Coordinates of C-alpha atoms and ligand atoms in Angstrom, one line a residue:
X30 CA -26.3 17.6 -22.1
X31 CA -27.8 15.0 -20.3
X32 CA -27.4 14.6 -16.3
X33 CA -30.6 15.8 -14.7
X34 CA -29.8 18.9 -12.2
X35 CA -28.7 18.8 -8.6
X36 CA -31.3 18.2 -6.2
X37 CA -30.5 20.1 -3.3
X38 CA -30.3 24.1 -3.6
X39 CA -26.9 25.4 -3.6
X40 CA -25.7 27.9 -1.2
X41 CA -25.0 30.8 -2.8
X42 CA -23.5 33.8 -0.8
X43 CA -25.9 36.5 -0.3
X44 CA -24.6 39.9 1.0
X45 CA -25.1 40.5 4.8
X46 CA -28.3 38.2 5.0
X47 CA -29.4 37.1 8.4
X48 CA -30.4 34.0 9.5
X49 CA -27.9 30.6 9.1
X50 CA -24.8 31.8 10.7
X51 CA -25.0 34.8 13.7
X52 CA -24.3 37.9 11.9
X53 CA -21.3 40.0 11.9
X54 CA -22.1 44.1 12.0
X55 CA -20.0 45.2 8.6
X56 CA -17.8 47.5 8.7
X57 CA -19.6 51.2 8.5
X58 CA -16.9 52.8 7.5
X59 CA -15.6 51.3 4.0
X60 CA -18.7 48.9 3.5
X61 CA -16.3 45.7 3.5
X62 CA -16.4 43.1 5.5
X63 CA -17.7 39.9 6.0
X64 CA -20.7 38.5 7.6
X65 CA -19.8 35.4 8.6
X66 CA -17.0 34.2 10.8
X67 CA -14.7 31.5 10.3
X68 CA -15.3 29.9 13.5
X69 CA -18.9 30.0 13.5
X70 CA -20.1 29.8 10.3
X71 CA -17.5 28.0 8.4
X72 CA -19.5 27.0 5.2
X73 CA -21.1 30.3 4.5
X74 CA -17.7 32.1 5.1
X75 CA -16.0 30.0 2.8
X76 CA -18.7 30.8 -0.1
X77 CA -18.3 34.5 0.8
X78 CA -14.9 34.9 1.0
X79 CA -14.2 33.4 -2.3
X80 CA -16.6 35.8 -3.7
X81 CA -15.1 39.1 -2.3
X82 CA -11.6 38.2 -2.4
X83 CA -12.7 38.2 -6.2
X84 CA -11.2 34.4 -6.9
X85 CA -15.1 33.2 -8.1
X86 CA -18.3 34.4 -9.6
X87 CA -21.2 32.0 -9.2
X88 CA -22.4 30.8 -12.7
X89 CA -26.1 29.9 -13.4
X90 CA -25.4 25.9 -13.7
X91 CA -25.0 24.7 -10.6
X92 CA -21.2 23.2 -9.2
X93 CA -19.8 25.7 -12.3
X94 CA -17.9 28.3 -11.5
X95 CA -16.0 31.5 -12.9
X96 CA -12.2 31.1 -11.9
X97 CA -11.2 34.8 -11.6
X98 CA -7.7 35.9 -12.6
X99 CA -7.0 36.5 -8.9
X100 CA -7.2 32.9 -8.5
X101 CA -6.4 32.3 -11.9
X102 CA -3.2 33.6 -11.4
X103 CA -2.5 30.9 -8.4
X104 CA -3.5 28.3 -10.6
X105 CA -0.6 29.7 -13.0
X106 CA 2.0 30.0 -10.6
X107 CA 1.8 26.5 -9.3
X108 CA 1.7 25.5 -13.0
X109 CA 4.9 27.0 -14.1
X110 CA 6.6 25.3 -10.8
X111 CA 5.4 21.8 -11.6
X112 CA 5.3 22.0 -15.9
X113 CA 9.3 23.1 -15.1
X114 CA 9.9 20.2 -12.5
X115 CA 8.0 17.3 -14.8
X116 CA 9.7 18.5 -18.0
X117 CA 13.1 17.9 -15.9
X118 CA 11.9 14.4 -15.4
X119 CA 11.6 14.1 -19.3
X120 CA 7.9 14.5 -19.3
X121 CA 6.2 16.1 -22.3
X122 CA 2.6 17.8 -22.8
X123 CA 0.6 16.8 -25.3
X124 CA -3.6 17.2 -25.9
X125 CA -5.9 15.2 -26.2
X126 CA -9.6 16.0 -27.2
X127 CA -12.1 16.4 -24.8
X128 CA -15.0 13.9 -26.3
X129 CA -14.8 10.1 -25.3
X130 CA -16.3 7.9 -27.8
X131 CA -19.1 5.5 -25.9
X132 CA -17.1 2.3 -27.3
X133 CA -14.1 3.2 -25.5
X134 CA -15.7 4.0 -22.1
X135 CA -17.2 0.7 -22.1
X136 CA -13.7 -1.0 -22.6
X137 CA -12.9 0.3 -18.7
X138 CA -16.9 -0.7 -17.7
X139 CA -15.5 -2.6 -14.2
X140 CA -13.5 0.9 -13.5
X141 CA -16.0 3.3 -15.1
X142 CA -18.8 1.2 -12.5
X143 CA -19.1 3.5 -9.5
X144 CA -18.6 6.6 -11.6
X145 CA -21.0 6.2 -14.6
X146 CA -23.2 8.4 -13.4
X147 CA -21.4 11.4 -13.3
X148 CA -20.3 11.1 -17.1
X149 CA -21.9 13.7 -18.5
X150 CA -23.1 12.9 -22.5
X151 CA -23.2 15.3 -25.5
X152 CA -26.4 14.2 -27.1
X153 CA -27.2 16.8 -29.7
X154 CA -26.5 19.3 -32.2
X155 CA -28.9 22.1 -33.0
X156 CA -32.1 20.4 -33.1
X157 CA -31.1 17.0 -34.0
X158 CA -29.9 13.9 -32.1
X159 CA -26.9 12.4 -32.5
X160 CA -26.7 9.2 -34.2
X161 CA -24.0 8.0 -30.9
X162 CA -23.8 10.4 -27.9
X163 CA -20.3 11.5 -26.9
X164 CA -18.7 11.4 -23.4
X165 CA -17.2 14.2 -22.2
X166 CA -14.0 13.0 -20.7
X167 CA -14.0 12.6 -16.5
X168 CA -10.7 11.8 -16.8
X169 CA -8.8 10.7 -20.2
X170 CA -7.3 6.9 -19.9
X171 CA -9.8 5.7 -22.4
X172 CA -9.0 9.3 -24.7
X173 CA -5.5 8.2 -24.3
X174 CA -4.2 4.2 -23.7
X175 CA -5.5 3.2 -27.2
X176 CA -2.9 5.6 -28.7
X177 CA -0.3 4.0 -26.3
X178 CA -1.2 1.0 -27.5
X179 CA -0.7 2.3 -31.2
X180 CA 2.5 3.9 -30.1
X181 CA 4.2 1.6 -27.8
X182 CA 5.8 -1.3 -30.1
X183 CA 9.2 -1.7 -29.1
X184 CA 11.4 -1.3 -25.5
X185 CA 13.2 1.6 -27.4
X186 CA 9.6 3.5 -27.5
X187 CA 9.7 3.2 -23.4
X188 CA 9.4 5.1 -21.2
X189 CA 6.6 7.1 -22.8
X190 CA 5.6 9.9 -20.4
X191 CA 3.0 12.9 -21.0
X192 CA 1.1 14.9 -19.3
X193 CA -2.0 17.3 -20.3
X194 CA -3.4 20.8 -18.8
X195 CA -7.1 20.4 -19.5
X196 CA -10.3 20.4 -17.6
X197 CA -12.5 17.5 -16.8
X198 CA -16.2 16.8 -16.2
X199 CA -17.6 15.1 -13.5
X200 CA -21.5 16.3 -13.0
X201 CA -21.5 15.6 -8.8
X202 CA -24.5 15.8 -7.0
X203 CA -23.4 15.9 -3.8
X204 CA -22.7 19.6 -2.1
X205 CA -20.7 21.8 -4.8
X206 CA -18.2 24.1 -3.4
X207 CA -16.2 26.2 -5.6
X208 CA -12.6 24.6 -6.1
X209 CA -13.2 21.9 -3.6
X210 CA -15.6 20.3 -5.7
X211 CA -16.8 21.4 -8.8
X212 CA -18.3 19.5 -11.8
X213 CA -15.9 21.1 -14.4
X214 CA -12.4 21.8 -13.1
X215 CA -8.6 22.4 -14.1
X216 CA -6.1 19.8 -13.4
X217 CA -2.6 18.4 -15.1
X218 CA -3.0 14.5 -15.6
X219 CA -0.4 12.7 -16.2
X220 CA -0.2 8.9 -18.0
X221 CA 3.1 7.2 -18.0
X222 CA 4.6 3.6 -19.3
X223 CA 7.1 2.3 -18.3
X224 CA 9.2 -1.1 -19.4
X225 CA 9.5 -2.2 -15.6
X226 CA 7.6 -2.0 -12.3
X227 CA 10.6 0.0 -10.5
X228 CA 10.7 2.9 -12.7
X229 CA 7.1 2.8 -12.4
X230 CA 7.2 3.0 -8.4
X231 CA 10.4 5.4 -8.2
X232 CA 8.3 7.9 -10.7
X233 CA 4.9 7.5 -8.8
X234 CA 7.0 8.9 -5.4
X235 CA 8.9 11.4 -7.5
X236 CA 6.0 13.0 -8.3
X237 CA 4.3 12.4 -5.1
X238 CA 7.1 14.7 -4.0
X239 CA 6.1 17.5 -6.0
X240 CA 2.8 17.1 -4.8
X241 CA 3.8 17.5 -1.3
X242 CA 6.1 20.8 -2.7
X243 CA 3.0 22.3 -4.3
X244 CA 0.9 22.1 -0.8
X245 CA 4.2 22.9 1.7
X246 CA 6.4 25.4 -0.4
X247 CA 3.8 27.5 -2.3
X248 CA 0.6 26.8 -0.3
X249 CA 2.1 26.8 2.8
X250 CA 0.1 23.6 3.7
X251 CA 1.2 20.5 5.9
X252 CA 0.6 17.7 4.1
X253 CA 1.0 14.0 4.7
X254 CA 2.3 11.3 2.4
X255 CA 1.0 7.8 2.8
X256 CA -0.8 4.9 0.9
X257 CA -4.5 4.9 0.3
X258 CA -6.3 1.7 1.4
X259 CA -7.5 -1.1 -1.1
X260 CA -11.5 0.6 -0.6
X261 CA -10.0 4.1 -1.5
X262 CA -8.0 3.7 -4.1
X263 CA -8.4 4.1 -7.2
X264 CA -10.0 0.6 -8.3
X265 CA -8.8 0.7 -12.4
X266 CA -4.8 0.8 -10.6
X267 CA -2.4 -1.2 -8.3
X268 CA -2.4 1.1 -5.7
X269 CA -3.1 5.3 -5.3
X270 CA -0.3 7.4 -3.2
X271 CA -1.9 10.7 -1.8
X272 CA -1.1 13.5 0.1
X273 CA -3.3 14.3 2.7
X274 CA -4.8 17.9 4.0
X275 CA -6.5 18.7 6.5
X276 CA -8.7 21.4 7.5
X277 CA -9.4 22.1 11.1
X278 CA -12.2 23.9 11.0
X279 CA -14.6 21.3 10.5
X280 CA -12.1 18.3 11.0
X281 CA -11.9 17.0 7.7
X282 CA -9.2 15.5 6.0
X283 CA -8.9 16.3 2.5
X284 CA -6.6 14.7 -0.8
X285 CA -4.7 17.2 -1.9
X286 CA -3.9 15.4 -4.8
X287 CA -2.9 11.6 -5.8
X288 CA -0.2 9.9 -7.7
X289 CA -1.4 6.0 -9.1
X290 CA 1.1 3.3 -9.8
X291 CA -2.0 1.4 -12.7
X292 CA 0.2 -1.8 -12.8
X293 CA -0.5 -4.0 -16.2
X294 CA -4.4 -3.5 -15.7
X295 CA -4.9 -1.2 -18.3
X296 CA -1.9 -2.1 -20.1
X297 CA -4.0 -5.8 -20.6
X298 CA -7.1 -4.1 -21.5
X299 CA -5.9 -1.7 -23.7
X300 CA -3.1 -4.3 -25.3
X301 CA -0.2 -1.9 -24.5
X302 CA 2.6 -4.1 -24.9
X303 CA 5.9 -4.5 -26.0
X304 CA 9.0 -6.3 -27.4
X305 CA 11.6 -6.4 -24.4
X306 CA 15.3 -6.8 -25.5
X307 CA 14.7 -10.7 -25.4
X308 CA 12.6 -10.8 -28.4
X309 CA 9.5 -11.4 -25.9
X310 CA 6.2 -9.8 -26.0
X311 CA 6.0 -8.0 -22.2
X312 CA 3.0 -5.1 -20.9
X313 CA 4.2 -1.5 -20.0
X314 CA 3.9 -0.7 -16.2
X315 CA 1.6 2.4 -15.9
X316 CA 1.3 5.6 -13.7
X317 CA -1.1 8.2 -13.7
X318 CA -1.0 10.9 -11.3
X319 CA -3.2 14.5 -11.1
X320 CA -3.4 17.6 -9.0
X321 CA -6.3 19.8 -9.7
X322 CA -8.1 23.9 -8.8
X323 CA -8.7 21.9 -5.4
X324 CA -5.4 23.0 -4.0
X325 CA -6.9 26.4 -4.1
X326 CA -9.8 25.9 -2.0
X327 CA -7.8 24.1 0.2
X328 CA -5.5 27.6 0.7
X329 CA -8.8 29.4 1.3
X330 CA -9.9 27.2 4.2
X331 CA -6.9 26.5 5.8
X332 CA -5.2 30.0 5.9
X333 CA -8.1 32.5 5.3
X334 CA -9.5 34.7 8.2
X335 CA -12.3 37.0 9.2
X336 CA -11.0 39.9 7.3
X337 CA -11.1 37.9 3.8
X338 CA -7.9 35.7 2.4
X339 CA -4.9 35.0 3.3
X340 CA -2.2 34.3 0.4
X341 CA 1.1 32.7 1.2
X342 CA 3.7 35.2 -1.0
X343 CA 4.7 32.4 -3.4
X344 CA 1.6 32.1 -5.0
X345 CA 0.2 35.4 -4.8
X346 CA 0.2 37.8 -8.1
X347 CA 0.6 40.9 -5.9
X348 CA 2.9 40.4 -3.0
X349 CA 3.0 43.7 -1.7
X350 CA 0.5 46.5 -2.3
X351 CA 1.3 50.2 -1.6
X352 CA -1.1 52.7 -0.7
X353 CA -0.6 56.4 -0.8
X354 CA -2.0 58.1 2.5
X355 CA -2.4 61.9 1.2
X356 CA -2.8 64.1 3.9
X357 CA -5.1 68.1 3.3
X358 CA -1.9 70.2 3.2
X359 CA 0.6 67.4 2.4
X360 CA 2.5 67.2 -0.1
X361 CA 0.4 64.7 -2.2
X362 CA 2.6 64.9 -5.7
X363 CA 5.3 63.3 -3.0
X364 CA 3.8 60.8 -1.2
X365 CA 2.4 59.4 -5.4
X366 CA 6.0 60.0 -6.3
X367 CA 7.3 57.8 -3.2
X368 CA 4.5 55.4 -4.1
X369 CA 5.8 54.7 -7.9
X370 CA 9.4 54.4 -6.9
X371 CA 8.9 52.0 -4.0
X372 CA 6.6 49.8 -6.7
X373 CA 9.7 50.4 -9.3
X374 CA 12.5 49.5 -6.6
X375 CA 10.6 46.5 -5.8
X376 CA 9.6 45.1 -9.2
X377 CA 12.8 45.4 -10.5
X378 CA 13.9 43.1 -7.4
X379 CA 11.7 40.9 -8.8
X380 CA 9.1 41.4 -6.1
X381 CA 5.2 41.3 -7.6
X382 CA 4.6 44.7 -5.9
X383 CA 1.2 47.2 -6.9
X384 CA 0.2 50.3 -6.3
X385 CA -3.6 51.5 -5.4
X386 CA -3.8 55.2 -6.7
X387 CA -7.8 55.2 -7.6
X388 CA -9.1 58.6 -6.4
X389 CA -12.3 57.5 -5.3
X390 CA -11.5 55.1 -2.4
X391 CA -10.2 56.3 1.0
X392 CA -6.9 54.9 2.1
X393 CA -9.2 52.8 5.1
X394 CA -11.2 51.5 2.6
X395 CA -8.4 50.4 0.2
X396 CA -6.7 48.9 3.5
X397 CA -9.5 46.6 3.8
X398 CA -10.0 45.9 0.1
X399 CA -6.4 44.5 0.0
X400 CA -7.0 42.5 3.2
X401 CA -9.8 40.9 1.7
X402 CA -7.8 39.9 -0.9
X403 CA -5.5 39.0 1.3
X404 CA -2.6 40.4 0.1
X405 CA 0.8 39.4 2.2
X406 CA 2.0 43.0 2.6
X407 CA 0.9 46.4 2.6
X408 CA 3.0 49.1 2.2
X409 CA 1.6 53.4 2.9
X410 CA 3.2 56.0 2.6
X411 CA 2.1 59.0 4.4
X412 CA 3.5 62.6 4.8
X413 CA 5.7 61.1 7.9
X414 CA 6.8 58.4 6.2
X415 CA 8.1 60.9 3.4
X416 CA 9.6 63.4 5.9
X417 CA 11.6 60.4 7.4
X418 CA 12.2 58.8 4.3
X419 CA 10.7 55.6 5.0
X420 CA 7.6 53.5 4.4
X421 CA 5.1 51.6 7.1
X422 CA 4.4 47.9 6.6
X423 CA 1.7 46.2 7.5
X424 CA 1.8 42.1 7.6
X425 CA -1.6 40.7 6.2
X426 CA -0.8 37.3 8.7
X427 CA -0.3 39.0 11.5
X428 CA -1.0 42.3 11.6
X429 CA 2.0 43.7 12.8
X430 CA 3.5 46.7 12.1
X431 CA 6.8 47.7 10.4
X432 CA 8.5 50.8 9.8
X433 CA 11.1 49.9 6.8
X434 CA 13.6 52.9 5.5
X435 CA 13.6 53.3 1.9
X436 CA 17.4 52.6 1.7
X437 CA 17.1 49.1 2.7
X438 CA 13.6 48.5 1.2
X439 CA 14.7 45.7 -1.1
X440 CA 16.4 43.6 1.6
X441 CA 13.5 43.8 4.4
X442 CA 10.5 43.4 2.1
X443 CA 12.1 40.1 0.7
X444 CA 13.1 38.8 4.1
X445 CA 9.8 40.1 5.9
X446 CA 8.0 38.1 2.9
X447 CA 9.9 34.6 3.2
X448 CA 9.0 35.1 7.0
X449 CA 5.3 35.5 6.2
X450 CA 6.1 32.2 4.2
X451 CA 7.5 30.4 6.9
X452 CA 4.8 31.6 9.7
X453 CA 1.8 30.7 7.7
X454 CA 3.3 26.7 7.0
X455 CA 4.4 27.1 11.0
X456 CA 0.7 28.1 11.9
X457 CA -1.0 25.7 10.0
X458 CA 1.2 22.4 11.1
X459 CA 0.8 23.5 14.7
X460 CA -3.2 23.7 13.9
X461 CA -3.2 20.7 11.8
X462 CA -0.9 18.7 14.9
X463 CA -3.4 20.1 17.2
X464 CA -6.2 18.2 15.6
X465 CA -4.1 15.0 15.4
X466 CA -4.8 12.3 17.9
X467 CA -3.7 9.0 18.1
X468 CA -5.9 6.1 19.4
X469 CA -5.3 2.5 20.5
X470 CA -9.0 1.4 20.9
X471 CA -12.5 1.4 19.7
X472 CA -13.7 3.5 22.4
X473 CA -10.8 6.2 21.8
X474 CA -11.5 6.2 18.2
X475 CA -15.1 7.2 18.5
X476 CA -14.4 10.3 20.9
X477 CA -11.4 11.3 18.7
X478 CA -13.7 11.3 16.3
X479 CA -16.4 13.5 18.2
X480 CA -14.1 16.0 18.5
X481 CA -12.9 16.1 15.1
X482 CA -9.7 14.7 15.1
X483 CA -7.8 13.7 12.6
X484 CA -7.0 9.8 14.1
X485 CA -3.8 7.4 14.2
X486 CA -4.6 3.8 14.7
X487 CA -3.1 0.5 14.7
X488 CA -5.5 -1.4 11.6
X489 CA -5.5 -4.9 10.6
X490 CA -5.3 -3.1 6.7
X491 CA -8.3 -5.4 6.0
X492 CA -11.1 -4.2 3.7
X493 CA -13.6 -6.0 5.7
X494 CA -12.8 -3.8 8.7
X495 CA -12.7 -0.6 6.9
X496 CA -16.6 -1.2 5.7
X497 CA -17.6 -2.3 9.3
X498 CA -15.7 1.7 10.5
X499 CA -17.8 3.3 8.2
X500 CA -20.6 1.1 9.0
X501 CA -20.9 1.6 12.7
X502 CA -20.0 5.5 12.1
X503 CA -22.3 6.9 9.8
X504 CA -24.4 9.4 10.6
X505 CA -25.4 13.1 10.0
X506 CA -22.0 14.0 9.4
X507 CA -20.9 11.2 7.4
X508 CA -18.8 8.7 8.0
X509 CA -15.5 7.9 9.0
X510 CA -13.1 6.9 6.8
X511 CA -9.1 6.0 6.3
X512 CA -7.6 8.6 4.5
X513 CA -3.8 7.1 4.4
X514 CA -1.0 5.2 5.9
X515 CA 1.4 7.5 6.2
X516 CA 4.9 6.7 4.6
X517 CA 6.3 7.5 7.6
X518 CA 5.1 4.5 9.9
X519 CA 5.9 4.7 13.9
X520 CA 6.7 1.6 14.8
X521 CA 4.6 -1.2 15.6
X522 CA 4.9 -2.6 18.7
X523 CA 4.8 -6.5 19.1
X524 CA 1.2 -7.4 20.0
X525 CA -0.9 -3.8 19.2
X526 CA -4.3 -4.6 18.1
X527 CA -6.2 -3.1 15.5
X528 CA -8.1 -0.6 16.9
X529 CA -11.3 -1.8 15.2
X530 CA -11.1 -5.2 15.4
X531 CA -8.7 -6.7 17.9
X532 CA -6.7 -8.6 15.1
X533 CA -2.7 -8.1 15.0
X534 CA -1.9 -4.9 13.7
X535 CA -0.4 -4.4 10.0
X536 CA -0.1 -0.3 10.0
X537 CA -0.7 2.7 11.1
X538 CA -3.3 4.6 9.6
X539 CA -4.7 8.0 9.7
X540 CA -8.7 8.1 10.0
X541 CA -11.5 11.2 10.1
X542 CA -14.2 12.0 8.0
X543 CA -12.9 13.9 4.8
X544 CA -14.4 15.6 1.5
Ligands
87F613 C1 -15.6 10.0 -12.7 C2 -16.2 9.6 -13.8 C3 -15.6 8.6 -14.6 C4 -12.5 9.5 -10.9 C5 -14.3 9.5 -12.3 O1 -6.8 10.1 -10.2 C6 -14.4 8.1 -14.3 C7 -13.7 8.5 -13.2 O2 -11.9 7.2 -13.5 C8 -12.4 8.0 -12.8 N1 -13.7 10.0 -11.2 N2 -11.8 8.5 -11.7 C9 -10.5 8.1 -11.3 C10 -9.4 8.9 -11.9 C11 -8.1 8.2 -11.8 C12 -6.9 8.9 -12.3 N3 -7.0 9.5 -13.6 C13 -5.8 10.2 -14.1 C14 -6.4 10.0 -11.4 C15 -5.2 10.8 -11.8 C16 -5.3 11.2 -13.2

């Protein structure tokens, strides 16, 4: 494979190094722990926490990575939510192969432009070339639209909607980070046509509304909704809809994930047209929308701590984990018996519930294995706990401690697990509004911006002005850039200036530096 090798050295966690980041002292007891904090090393904790919550293995090729089943299973969960909501919607999987013939990529050359150089080419087999190199897709539009074009004939083959579960190639060589940017990754992309421009805009919001679900209701991430600008979105379409993250540890905003209305543009190079009901040769309106392993790193950074992750119950395979705390004289046969029948009671509530019975690790050090992994709830039994009939619970958010009796286990697990739900999405918006500042002025902007803000201005929405922002704010930490007009627009008073360039005001816009 052709692609040359990432220049700069990737930072790979190494186990209780010093220098970089101020170390933490680990643990003596149990040997866990991290040795970076969130606050003060936010990069290298990020790499090590994905390691030891056992979500990634490093791979020896650079911006690869090994997607554990811990975070595998994340990935899952989201899936069956959204495959379930899009097939409701009358959308259908299909797959299409991962190899892009050269003569196809070149149909989309003024789109494929700016990312031709992170196509990565197959270029042999064995020993010998091959007689044409083969993409390997980025993203499938040219795999797909010449099938839609083949087909789409009449109005009765409209709408035509699929989606695909696949992984894409893009070889990056700027800053890998496991699931926030990767060269191969998983997404769902989906490629819709449509007979009319409305059904194409109502779809492009429905699904923008699952995309905000995914982050709010299973991630437990605020999100915004808005428009991207004409320099950010996606240049082959009409215009990109996004929800927007943000992490506050290092003031970025981030796209969670985007949903494209393409207009004809594709449909005129790729001749996808169609007989309307008048007889009359018409093109399809396209969509194209994608969520990808991002979301993942996203959860990591926004809700993980110093003790390891944090997973909001929906999306975590093991919900509550319960730990038998044997005692020298107890009785040990009961506390393992209490243990299997508060994992039965639960699972057959339909709770994802475990139970750690390995002989060979201390309860303390099985309290901070969990943690790491940042399971919602832990649950020990101990030789009190069995004399009162009645377990302890331990919140992975917030530490606090529950004593639950076993008669109403069912009940108060469930409700103490919805409010670990609800806390982590209330945390994160209040840290996430926190970090939101809006500006009126130049002068505003550029101290908003020093301080990491995620930034509200009035803009002129002209493309001009959005090159002349990151212009005059480039530097070491990159620039600054507009990540979306939200949906949601405050109103505009009469006479507010553009905070960049004193013209009338179109929009409000969000701004920050991003990923
Ligand atoms: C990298 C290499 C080649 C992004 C690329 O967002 C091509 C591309 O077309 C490329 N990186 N894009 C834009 C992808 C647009 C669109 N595709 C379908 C989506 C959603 C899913």
């Amino acid at each position: 494979m052709a692609g040359g090798d990432n220049k700069k050295a990737e930072k790979k966690p190494k186990a209780n190094v010093s220098g970089g980041g101020k170390k933490k002292e680990v643990k003596k007891e149990t040997g866990l722990g991290l040795s970076f904090k969130k606050d003060e090393n936010f990069g290298e904790w990020y790499s090590e926490v994905v390691v030891s919550g056992e979500m990634i293995e490093y791979y020896d090729i650079s911006g690869c990575y090994i997607i554990r089943p811990w975070a595998m299973s994340i990935w899952e969960i989201m899936q069956t939510f959204f495959d379930a909501e899009i097939k409701k919607m009358k959308i259908k999987n299909c797959y299409f192969p991962l190899f892009v013939s050269p003569g196809v990529l070149e149909k989309e050359k003024d789109h494929i432009e700016g990312f031709a150089p992170e196509v990565a080419w197959v270029t042999k087999s064995g020993q010998s070339d091959l007689e044409v190199p083969i993409a390997i897709r980025p993203t499938s539009e040219t795999v797909m639209y010449p099938y839609y074009s083949k087909w789409i004939r009449g109005h009765r083959d409209l709408p035509l909607k699929l989606n695909q579960w696949c992984n894409v190639v893009r070889w990056e060589f700027s800053n890998p980070t496991p699931f926030i940017r990767s060269r191969e990754f998983l997404w769902q992309e989906g490629h819709t046509a449509f007979a009319t421009k409305s059904e194409a805009d109502t779809e492009v919001l429905d699904i923008l509304e699952l995309y905000r679900r995914i982050y709010e209701e299973f991630m437990a991430i605020p999100v915004i909704k808005g428009k991207k600008s004409e320099l950010e979105k996606f240049a082959g379409g009409l215009y990109t809809t996004t929800v927007e993250a943000f992490v506050p540890n290092t003031g970025r905003g981030i796209q969670g994930a985007t949903s494209h209305c393409l207009g004809q543009n594709f449909s005129n190079m790729f001749d996808i047209t169609f007989e309307n009901e008048k007889g009359e040769k018409a093109k399809a309106w396209q969509n194209s929308w994608a969520y990808t392993t991002r979301t993942i790193g996203v959860m990591v950074m926004v809700h993980g701590d110093d003790k390891g992750l944090v997973l909001p119950p929906k999306v975590a395979s093991v919900q509550v984990i319960v730990i038998p705390v044997p005692y020298k004289d107890a009785d040990t046969q009961g506390i393992f018996d209490a243990c299997n029948a508060t994992v039965e009671t639960l699972s057959e509530a339909g709770i994802r519930a475990e139970a750690d019975f390995r002989d060979n690790y201390s309860p303390g050090w099985k309290y901070s294995h969990w943690e790491m992994k940042g399971v919602p709830l832990r649950i020990e039994i101990g030789p009190k706990d069995l004399a009162n009939n009645q377990v302890r619970a331990v919140r992975r958010d917030s530490g606090a401690k529950i004593d639950l009796p076993r008669a109403s286990l069912v009940e108060q697990v469930k409700e103490i697990l919805d409010k670990i739900q609800e806390s982590l999405f209330e945390v994160a918006k209040q840290r996430r509004d926190a970090c939101i500042q809006t500006v009126k002025t130049w002068d505003e902007f550029v101290e908003a911006l020093g301080q990491r803000k995620m930034i509200l201005a009035p803009w002129c929405d002209e493309v001009e002005v959005e090159k002349d922002v990151k212009a005059r704010t480039k530097g070491e930490m990159g620039a600054a850039k507009s990540l979306c007009s939200p949906m949601e627009q405050p109103e505009i008073p009469e006479g507010t200036i553009c905070f960049a360039s004193g013209k009338p005001a179109k929009k409000w816009t969000y701004w920050g530096r991003s990923y």
